[in-house]
PDB file of C-alpha atoms and ligand atoms in Angstrom:
ATOM      1  CA  MET A 284     -41.153  48.510  56.039  1.00 93.00           C
ATOM      2  CA  ILE A 285     -39.578  45.820  58.192  1.00 97.00           C
ATOM      3  CA  ASN A 286     -38.418  47.116  61.579  1.00 97.00           C
ATOM      4  CA  LEU A 287     -35.175  45.941  63.135  1.00 98.00           C
ATOM      5  CA  ARG A 288     -35.293  46.181  66.927  1.00 98.00           C
ATOM      6  CA  THR A 289     -32.566  47.554  69.170  1.00 97.00           C
ATOM      7  CA  GLN A 290     -31.458  45.729  72.295  1.00 97.00           C
ATOM      8  CA  ARG A 291     -33.546  48.130  74.401  1.00 97.00           C
ATOM      9  CA  GLU A 292     -36.634  47.415  72.316  1.00 98.00           C
ATOM     10  CA  ILE A 293     -36.012  43.677  72.446  1.00 98.00           C
ATOM     11  CA  ILE A 294     -36.082  43.758  76.255  1.00 98.00           C
ATOM     12  CA  LYS A 295     -39.478  45.509  76.128  1.00 98.00           C
ATOM     13  CA  LEU A 296     -40.766  43.068  73.521  1.00 98.00           C
ATOM     14  CA  GLN A 297     -39.598  40.226  75.750  1.00 98.00           C
ATOM     15  CA  ASP A 298     -41.646  41.608  78.657  1.00 98.00           C
ATOM     16  CA  ALA A 299     -44.791  41.949  76.537  1.00 98.00           C
ATOM     17  CA  ALA A 300     -44.258  38.476  75.072  1.00 98.00           C
ATOM     18  CA  LYS A 301     -43.807  36.940  78.510  1.00 98.00           C
ATOM     19  CA  ILE A 302     -47.104  38.401  79.744  1.00 98.00           C
ATOM     20  CA  SER A 303     -48.763  37.094  76.565  1.00 98.00           C
ATOM     21  CA  ALA A 304     -47.363  33.615  77.235  1.00 98.00           C
ATOM     22  CA  LEU A 305     -48.519  33.623  80.846  1.00 98.00           C
ATOM     23  CA  ALA A 306     -51.989  34.772  79.742  1.00 98.00           C
ATOM     24  CA  LEU A 307     -52.119  31.821  77.367  1.00 98.00           C
ATOM     25  CA  GLN A 308     -51.227  29.537  80.265  1.00 98.00           C
ATOM     26  CA  VAL A 309     -54.127  30.993  82.291  1.00 98.00           C
ATOM     27  CA  ALA A 310     -56.436  30.158  79.369  1.00 98.00           C
ATOM     28  CA  GLY A 311     -55.057  26.635  79.039  1.00 98.00           C
ATOM     29  CA  GLU A 312     -55.751  25.823  82.676  1.00 98.00           C
ATOM     30  CA  LEU A 313     -59.426  26.696  82.117  1.00 98.00           C
ATOM     31  CA  CYS A 314     -59.962  24.576  78.995  1.00 98.00           C
ATOM     32  CA  LYS A 315     -62.103  22.008  80.816  1.00 98.00           C
ATOM     33  CA  PRO A 316     -65.572  20.550  80.235  1.00 98.00           C
ATOM     34  CA  GLY A 317     -68.350  22.887  81.407  1.00 98.00           C
ATOM     35  CA  VAL A 318     -66.322  26.095  81.125  1.00 98.00           C
ATOM     36  CA  THR A 319     -67.538  28.783  78.705  1.00 98.00           C
ATOM     37  CA  THR A 320     -65.190  30.600  76.347  1.00 98.00           C
ATOM     38  CA  TRP A 321     -66.467  33.837  77.936  1.00 98.00           C
ATOM     39  CA  GLU A 322     -65.124  32.714  81.337  1.00 98.00           C
ATOM     40  CA  ILE A 323     -61.743  31.934  79.779  1.00 98.00           C
ATOM     41  CA  ASP A 324     -61.610  35.356  78.128  1.00 98.00           C
ATOM     42  CA  LYS A 325     -62.468  37.136  81.370  1.00 98.00           C
ATOM     43  CA  ALA A 326     -59.692  35.261  83.239  1.00 98.00           C
ATOM     44  CA  VAL A 327     -57.204  36.149  80.506  1.00 98.00           C
ATOM     45  CA  GLU A 328     -58.255  39.794  80.587  1.00 98.00           C
ATOM     46  CA  LYS A 329     -58.013  39.959  84.381  1.00 98.00           C
ATOM     47  CA  PHE A 330     -54.529  38.451  84.282  1.00 98.00           C
ATOM     48  CA  ILE A 331     -53.224  40.845  81.612  1.00 98.00           C
ATOM     49  CA  ILE A 332     -54.554  43.867  83.486  1.00 98.00           C
ATOM     50  CA  SER A 333     -53.023  42.529  86.746  1.00 98.00           C
ATOM     51  CA  GLN A 334     -49.634  42.709  84.970  1.00 98.00           C
ATOM     52  CA  LYS A 335     -50.206  46.426  84.210  1.00 98.00           C
ATOM     53  CA  ALA A 336     -50.544  45.516  80.548  1.00 98.00           C
ATOM     54  CA  GLU A 337     -53.410  45.891  78.086  1.00 98.00           C
ATOM     55  CA  PRO A 338     -55.051  43.120  76.054  1.00 98.00           C
ATOM     56  CA  SER A 339     -53.764  43.716  72.502  1.00 98.00           C
ATOM     57  CA  PHE A 340     -56.873  42.284  70.868  1.00 98.00           C
ATOM     58  CA  LEU A 341     -59.557  44.180  72.816  1.00 98.00           C
ATOM     59  CA  ASN A 342     -61.120  46.711  70.416  1.00 97.00           C
ATOM     60  CA  TYR A 343     -58.507  45.885  67.755  1.00 97.00           C
ATOM     61  CA  GLN A 344     -60.409  46.882  64.605  1.00 96.00           C
ATOM     62  CA  GLY A 345     -63.473  46.570  66.838  1.00 97.00           C
ATOM     63  CA  PHE A 346     -62.848  43.040  68.171  1.00 98.00           C
ATOM     64  CA  PRO A 347     -65.101  42.739  71.241  1.00 98.00           C
ATOM     65  CA  ALA A 348     -62.910  40.613  73.566  1.00 98.00           C
ATOM     66  CA  SER A 349     -59.399  40.223  74.984  1.00 98.00           C
ATOM     67  CA  SER A 350     -58.685  36.881  73.316  1.00 98.00           C
ATOM     68  CA  CYS A 351     -59.821  34.946  70.274  1.00 98.00           C
ATOM     69  CA  ILE A 352     -61.204  31.563  71.306  1.00 98.00           C
ATOM     70  CA  SER A 353     -61.906  29.191  68.435  1.00 98.00           C
ATOM     71  CA  VAL A 354     -63.464  25.770  69.096  1.00 98.00           C
ATOM     72  CA  ASN A 355     -63.206  22.719  66.754  1.00 98.00           C
ATOM     73  CA  ASP A 356     -64.111  23.861  63.205  1.00 98.00           C
ATOM     74  CA  THR A 357     -63.499  27.517  64.064  1.00 98.00           C
ATOM     75  CA  VAL A 358     -60.081  28.382  62.666  1.00 98.00           C
ATOM     76  CA  ILE A 359     -59.422  31.791  64.233  1.00 98.00           C
ATOM     77  CA  HIS A 360     -61.097  34.939  65.570  1.00 98.00           C
ATOM     78  CA  GLY A 361     -63.758  33.087  67.552  1.00 98.00           C
ATOM     79  CA  ILE A 362     -65.604  35.550  69.787  1.00 98.00           C
ATOM     80  CA  PRO A 363     -65.741  34.374  73.422  1.00 98.00           C
ATOM     81  CA  SER A 364     -69.329  33.672  74.428  1.00 98.00           C
ATOM     82  CA  LYS A 365     -71.410  32.564  77.412  1.00 98.00           C
ATOM     83  CA  ASP A 366     -73.195  30.263  74.946  1.00 98.00           C
ATOM     84  CA  ILE A 367     -70.072  28.306  73.996  1.00 98.00           C
ATOM     85  CA  VAL A 368     -69.615  25.636  76.665  1.00 98.00           C
ATOM     86  CA  LEU A 369     -66.587  23.358  76.320  1.00 98.00           C
ATOM     87  CA  LYS A 370     -67.067  19.610  76.359  1.00 98.00           C
ATOM     88  CA  SER A 371     -64.703  16.661  76.489  1.00 98.00           C
ATOM     89  CA  GLY A 372     -63.249  15.907  73.050  1.00 98.00           C
ATOM     90  CA  ASP A 373     -63.183  19.547  71.924  1.00 98.00           C
ATOM     91  CA  ILE A 374     -60.088  21.345  70.725  1.00 98.00           C
ATOM     92  CA  VAL A 375     -59.806  25.024  71.645  1.00 98.00           C
ATOM     93  CA  SER A 376     -57.484  27.484  69.933  1.00 98.00           C
ATOM     94  CA  VAL A 377     -56.741  30.481  72.143  1.00 99.00           C
ATOM     95  CA  ASP A 378     -54.940  33.451  70.587  1.00 98.00           C
ATOM     96  CA  VAL A 379     -53.878  36.241  72.934  1.00 98.00           C
ATOM     97  CA  GLY A 380     -51.541  39.224  73.001  1.00 98.00           C
ATOM     98  CA  ALA A 381     -50.472  41.761  75.604  1.00 98.00           C
ATOM     99  CA  PHE A 382     -49.403  45.379  75.082  1.00 98.00           C
ATOM    100  CA  TYR A 383     -46.830  46.475  77.643  1.00 98.00           C
ATOM    101  CA  ASN A 384     -44.424  49.386  77.721  1.00 97.00           C
ATOM    102  CA  GLY A 385     -45.203  50.288  74.111  1.00 98.00           C
ATOM    103  CA  TYR A 386     -44.796  46.825  72.575  1.00 98.00           C
ATOM    104  CA  HIS A 387     -46.964  43.816  71.800  1.00 98.00           C
ATOM    105  CA  GLY A 388     -46.579  40.086  72.259  1.00 98.00           C
ATOM    106  CA  ASP A 389     -48.690  37.553  70.355  1.00 98.00           C
ATOM    107  CA  ASN A 390     -49.162  33.816  70.789  1.00 98.00           C
ATOM    108  CA  ALA A 391     -51.646  31.002  70.312  1.00 99.00           C
ATOM    109  CA  TYR A 392     -52.088  27.377  71.340  1.00 98.00           C
ATOM    110  CA  THR A 393     -54.694  24.738  70.627  1.00 99.00           C
ATOM    111  CA  PHE A 394     -55.684  23.050  73.882  1.00 98.00           C
ATOM    112  CA  LYS A 395     -57.427  19.703  74.338  1.00 98.00           C
ATOM    113  CA  VAL A 396     -60.557  19.451  76.472  1.00 98.00           C
ATOM    114  CA  GLY A 397     -60.471  16.117  78.289  1.00 97.00           C
ATOM    115  CA  GLU A 398     -59.707  13.217  75.953  1.00 96.00           C
ATOM    116  CA  VAL A 399     -59.641  13.913  72.224  1.00 98.00           C
ATOM    117  CA  SER A 400     -59.618  11.488  69.297  1.00 98.00           C
ATOM    118  CA  LYS A 401     -56.379  10.083  67.819  1.00 98.00           C
ATOM    119  CA  GLU A 402     -57.101  12.052  64.627  1.00 98.00           C
ATOM    120  CA  LEU A 403     -57.257  15.300  66.565  1.00 98.00           C
ATOM    121  CA  GLU A 404     -54.096  14.422  68.521  1.00 98.00           C
ATOM    122  CA  LYS A 405     -52.320  14.006  65.185  1.00 98.00           C
ATOM    123  CA  LEU A 406     -53.644  17.329  63.844  1.00 98.00           C
ATOM    124  CA  LEU A 407     -52.412  19.137  66.969  1.00 98.00           C
ATOM    125  CA  GLU A 408     -49.003  17.416  66.998  1.00 98.00           C
ATOM    126  CA  THR A 409     -48.455  18.098  63.303  1.00 98.00           C
ATOM    127  CA  THR A 410     -49.467  21.768  63.534  1.00 98.00           C
ATOM    128  CA  LYS A 411     -47.194  22.253  66.555  1.00 98.00           C
ATOM    129  CA  ASN A 412     -44.351  20.545  64.670  1.00 98.00           C
ATOM    130  CA  ALA A 413     -45.021  22.851  61.714  1.00 98.00           C
ATOM    131  CA  LEU A 414     -44.639  25.875  63.992  1.00 98.00           C
ATOM    132  CA  TYR A 415     -41.302  24.606  65.298  1.00 98.00           C
ATOM    133  CA  SER A 416     -39.992  23.706  61.852  1.00 98.00           C
ATOM    134  CA  GLY A 417     -40.868  27.251  60.765  1.00 98.00           C
ATOM    135  CA  ILE A 418     -39.120  28.702  63.812  1.00 98.00           C
ATOM    136  CA  SER A 419     -35.980  26.661  63.063  1.00 98.00           C
ATOM    137  CA  GLU A 420     -35.723  28.490  59.711  1.00 98.00           C
ATOM    138  CA  ALA A 421     -35.892  31.953  61.341  1.00 98.00           C
ATOM    139  CA  ILE A 422     -32.182  32.425  60.819  1.00 98.00           C
ATOM    140  CA  VAL A 423     -30.212  35.504  59.727  1.00 98.00           C
ATOM    141  CA  GLY A 424     -29.677  35.305  55.959  1.00 97.00           C
ATOM    142  CA  ASN A 425     -32.629  32.983  55.318  1.00 98.00           C
ATOM    143  CA  ARG A 426     -35.757  34.309  53.626  1.00 98.00           C
ATOM    144  CA  ILE A 427     -39.389  34.375  54.779  1.00 98.00           C
ATOM    145  CA  GLY A 428     -40.087  31.683  52.170  1.00 98.00           C
ATOM    146  CA  ASP A 429     -37.803  29.299  54.048  1.00 98.00           C
ATOM    147  CA  ILE A 430     -40.122  29.563  57.073  1.00 98.00           C
ATOM    148  CA  SER A 431     -43.258  29.288  54.909  1.00 98.00           C
ATOM    149  CA  SER A 432     -41.993  26.272  53.016  1.00 98.00           C
ATOM    150  CA  ALA A 433     -40.910  24.459  56.211  1.00 98.00           C
ATOM    151  CA  VAL A 434     -44.404  24.925  57.689  1.00 98.00           C
ATOM    152  CA  GLU A 435     -46.155  23.781  54.520  1.00 98.00           C
ATOM    153  CA  LYS A 436     -43.934  20.718  54.025  1.00 98.00           C
ATOM    154  CA  THR A 437     -44.572  19.544  57.585  1.00 98.00           C
ATOM    155  CA  VAL A 438     -48.348  19.476  57.169  1.00 98.00           C
ATOM    156  CA  GLU A 439     -48.786  18.547  53.508  1.00 96.00           C
ATOM    157  CA  VAL A 440     -47.483  14.990  54.029  1.00 97.00           C
ATOM    158  CA  CYS A 441     -50.511  14.430  56.288  1.00 97.00           C
ATOM    159  CA  GLY A 442     -52.911  15.750  53.653  1.00 97.00           C
ATOM    160  CA  TYR A 443     -53.961  18.696  55.820  1.00 98.00           C
ATOM    161  CA  GLY A 444     -55.133  22.020  54.404  1.00 98.00           C
ATOM    162  CA  VAL A 445     -53.116  25.196  54.976  1.00 98.00           C
ATOM    163  CA  VAL A 446     -55.182  28.353  55.534  1.00 98.00           C
ATOM    164  CA  ARG A 447     -53.853  30.894  53.033  1.00 98.00           C
ATOM    165  CA  GLU A 448     -56.020  33.959  53.730  1.00 98.00           C
ATOM    166  CA  PHE A 449     -54.403  34.600  57.121  1.00 98.00           C
ATOM    167  CA  VAL A 450     -50.671  34.713  57.763  1.00 98.00           C
ATOM    168  CA  GLY A 451     -48.029  35.431  60.389  1.00 98.00           C
ATOM    169  CA  HIS A 452     -46.602  38.928  60.708  1.00 98.00           C
ATOM    170  CA  GLY A 453     -44.046  41.258  62.196  1.00 98.00           C
ATOM    171  CA  VAL A 454     -44.704  42.248  65.836  1.00 98.00           C
ATOM    172  CA  GLY A 455     -43.609  45.445  67.582  1.00 98.00           C
ATOM    173  CA  LYS A 456     -45.193  48.764  68.423  1.00 98.00           C
ATOM    174  CA  ASN A 457     -48.116  47.507  66.353  1.00 98.00           C
ATOM    175  CA  LEU A 458     -49.702  44.080  66.687  1.00 98.00           C
ATOM    176  CA  HIS A 459     -49.422  43.464  62.954  1.00 98.00           C
ATOM    177  CA  GLU A 460     -46.395  44.796  61.096  1.00 98.00           C
ATOM    178  CA  ASP A 461     -44.408  43.844  58.021  1.00 98.00           C
ATOM    179  CA  PRO A 462     -43.393  41.339  56.862  1.00 98.00           C
ATOM    180  CA  GLU A 463     -46.214  38.900  56.178  1.00 98.00           C
ATOM    181  CA  VAL A 464     -45.245  35.345  57.116  1.00 98.00           C
ATOM    182  CA  PRO A 465     -47.375  32.933  55.056  1.00 98.00           C
ATOM    183  CA  ASN A 466     -47.726  29.273  55.974  1.00 98.00           C
ATOM    184  CA  PHE A 467     -47.096  28.223  52.374  1.00 98.00           C
ATOM    185  CA  GLY A 468     -44.562  29.225  49.775  1.00 98.00           C
ATOM    186  CA  MET A 469     -41.190  28.580  48.263  1.00 98.00           C
ATOM    187  CA  ALA A 470     -37.871  28.319  50.072  1.00 98.00           C
ATOM    188  CA  GLY A 471     -35.415  31.006  49.006  1.00 98.00           C
ATOM    189  CA  LYS A 472     -38.169  33.541  48.187  1.00 98.00           C
ATOM    190  CA  GLY A 473     -39.422  36.630  50.006  1.00 98.00           C
ATOM    191  CA  PRO A 474     -37.771  39.189  52.287  1.00 98.00           C
ATOM    192  CA  ARG A 475     -34.384  38.289  53.760  1.00 98.00           C
ATOM    193  CA  LEU A 476     -34.228  37.782  57.544  1.00 98.00           C
ATOM    194  CA  ALA A 477     -31.953  40.068  59.519  1.00 98.00           C
ATOM    195  CA  ALA A 478     -30.912  40.235  63.177  1.00 98.00           C
ATOM    196  CA  GLY A 479     -33.445  42.271  65.173  1.00 98.00           C
ATOM    197  CA  MET A 480     -36.517  41.230  63.202  1.00 98.00           C
ATOM    198  CA  VAL A 481     -39.416  40.083  65.399  1.00 98.00           C
ATOM    199  CA  ILE A 482     -42.083  37.948  63.736  1.00 98.00           C
ATOM    200  CA  ALA A 483     -45.122  35.945  64.750  1.00 98.00           C
ATOM    201  CA  ILE A 484     -45.109  32.543  63.073  1.00 98.00           C
ATOM    202  CA  GLU A 485     -48.597  31.016  63.236  1.00 98.00           C
ATOM    203  CA  PRO A 486     -49.663  28.001  61.196  1.00 98.00           C
ATOM    204  CA  MET A 487     -53.457  27.600  60.912  1.00 98.00           C
ATOM    205  CA  ILE A 488     -54.021  24.058  59.699  1.00 98.00           C
ATOM    206  CA  ASN A 489     -57.273  22.303  58.800  1.00 98.00           C
ATOM    207  CA  GLN A 490     -57.847  18.556  58.933  1.00 98.00           C
ATOM    208  CA  GLY A 491     -59.718  18.858  55.622  1.00 98.00           C
ATOM    209  CA  SER A 492     -59.324  21.463  52.912  1.00 98.00           C
ATOM    210  CA  GLY A 493     -57.661  24.813  53.585  1.00 98.00           C
ATOM    211  CA  ASP A 494     -60.784  26.686  52.493  1.00 98.00           C
ATOM    212  CA  ILE A 495     -62.491  28.921  55.016  1.00 98.00           C
ATOM    213  CA  VAL A 496     -65.718  30.876  55.463  1.00 98.00           C
ATOM    214  CA  ARG A 497     -66.436  33.990  57.530  1.00 98.00           C
ATOM    215  CA  LEU A 498     -69.575  34.005  59.671  1.00 98.00           C
ATOM    216  CA  ALA A 499     -72.124  36.825  59.671  1.00 97.00           C
ATOM    217  CA  ASP A 500     -70.645  38.254  62.913  1.00 97.00           C
ATOM    218  CA  GLY A 501     -67.834  39.566  60.701  1.00 97.00           C
ATOM    219  CA  TRP A 502     -65.113  37.855  62.760  1.00 98.00           C
ATOM    220  CA  THR A 503     -65.478  34.111  63.192  1.00 98.00           C
ATOM    221  CA  ILE A 504     -63.524  32.130  60.600  1.00 98.00           C
ATOM    222  CA  LYS A 505     -64.613  28.501  60.138  1.00 98.00           C
ATOM    223  CA  THR A 506     -63.364  25.752  57.857  1.00 98.00           C
ATOM    224  CA  ALA A 507     -65.532  25.610  54.726  1.00 98.00           C
ATOM    225  CA  ASP A 508     -65.936  21.816  55.063  1.00 98.00           C
ATOM    226  CA  ARG A 509     -66.454  22.086  58.871  1.00 98.00           C
ATOM    227  CA  SER A 510     -63.390  19.933  59.564  1.00 98.00           C
ATOM    228  CA  PRO A 511     -61.456  20.738  62.764  1.00 98.00           C
ATOM    229  CA  SER A 512     -58.614  23.245  62.688  1.00 98.00           C
ATOM    230  CA  ALA A 513     -55.509  23.905  64.804  1.00 99.00           C
ATOM    231  CA  HIS A 514     -53.476  27.061  65.441  1.00 99.00           C
ATOM    232  CA  PHE A 515     -50.120  27.454  67.196  1.00 98.00           C
ATOM    233  CA  GLU A 516     -48.171  30.704  67.360  1.00 99.00           C
ATOM    234  CA  HIS A 517     -45.023  32.150  68.877  1.00 98.00           C
ATOM    235  CA  THR A 518     -43.448  35.589  68.680  1.00 98.00           C
ATOM    236  CA  VAL A 519     -39.860  34.960  67.583  1.00 98.00           C
ATOM    237  CA  LEU A 520     -36.730  37.151  67.485  1.00 98.00           C
ATOM    238  CA  VAL A 521     -34.289  36.605  64.629  1.00 98.00           C
ATOM    239  CA  SER A 522     -30.865  36.952  66.256  1.00 98.00           C
ATOM    240  CA  LYS A 523     -27.233  36.383  65.337  1.00 98.00           C
ATOM    241  CA  SER A 524     -27.254  33.359  67.622  1.00 97.00           C
ATOM    242  CA  GLY A 525     -30.390  31.864  66.031  1.00 98.00           C
ATOM    243  CA  PRO A 526     -34.147  32.057  66.578  1.00 98.00           C
ATOM    244  CA  VAL A 527     -35.284  33.132  70.054  1.00 98.00           C
ATOM    245  CA  ILE A 528     -38.865  32.357  71.126  1.00 98.00           C
ATOM    246  CA  LEU A 529     -39.999  35.441  73.068  1.00 98.00           C
ATOM    247  CA  THR A 530     -43.428  34.113  74.063  1.00 98.00           C
ATOM    248  CA  LYS A 531     -42.180  31.860  76.835  1.00 94.00           C
ATOM    249  CA  PRO A 532     -43.740  31.982  80.309  1.00 87.00           C
TER     250      PRO A 532
HETATM  251 MG1   MG B 646     -50.621  36.713  65.320  1.00 79.25          MG
END
């Protein structure tokens, strides 16, 4: 079932999304050489709790941290660790959500550590563009497939691989709700978008093939060919006056 949110709920979602966006900013400021992903996670957690919110991801289906931090060939669900030390040239995808007043926010960004290669710059730019082309299709009367197709078209011209096993989703009282928002598909297909729908759009794009593997820890998702991967996400409200990005600091 796809939930349509009332004005009162939208205000609460906006608050949760704002805390999520600020938490992502805290993470971004720490993506520097010599910093561990554990330190970043702890700073994110401390910030979310300081806002009287709860980290949405902590203990979600048993996830052991407050944020997913995925370096280079890790696509998503990287577990923060004292053993993962960032170095110049890395790319770091941080995915974080906050639960506040009964509602969740969810967002992700791939940060650069120091200087990164031109190839990586292009992967990040293209994935970010794919997110925004998807968002621009989040219009009343459109269908989910319009978002999916816009994302896919933006990245396929570069020969990048779209991860198909993980998709965007509705956001609300639960972190993951209907509908699914794939990063591939056909325009004009899928559920119709209505005012009050709140969805997380989140392209996960690999420099090589879209194939992935799961590590033995049960969480970490890496690219099968070990090529680097990027991930950008916003929580977006479908409104009569167009798409509204809720995850803004
Ligand atoms: Mg998400």
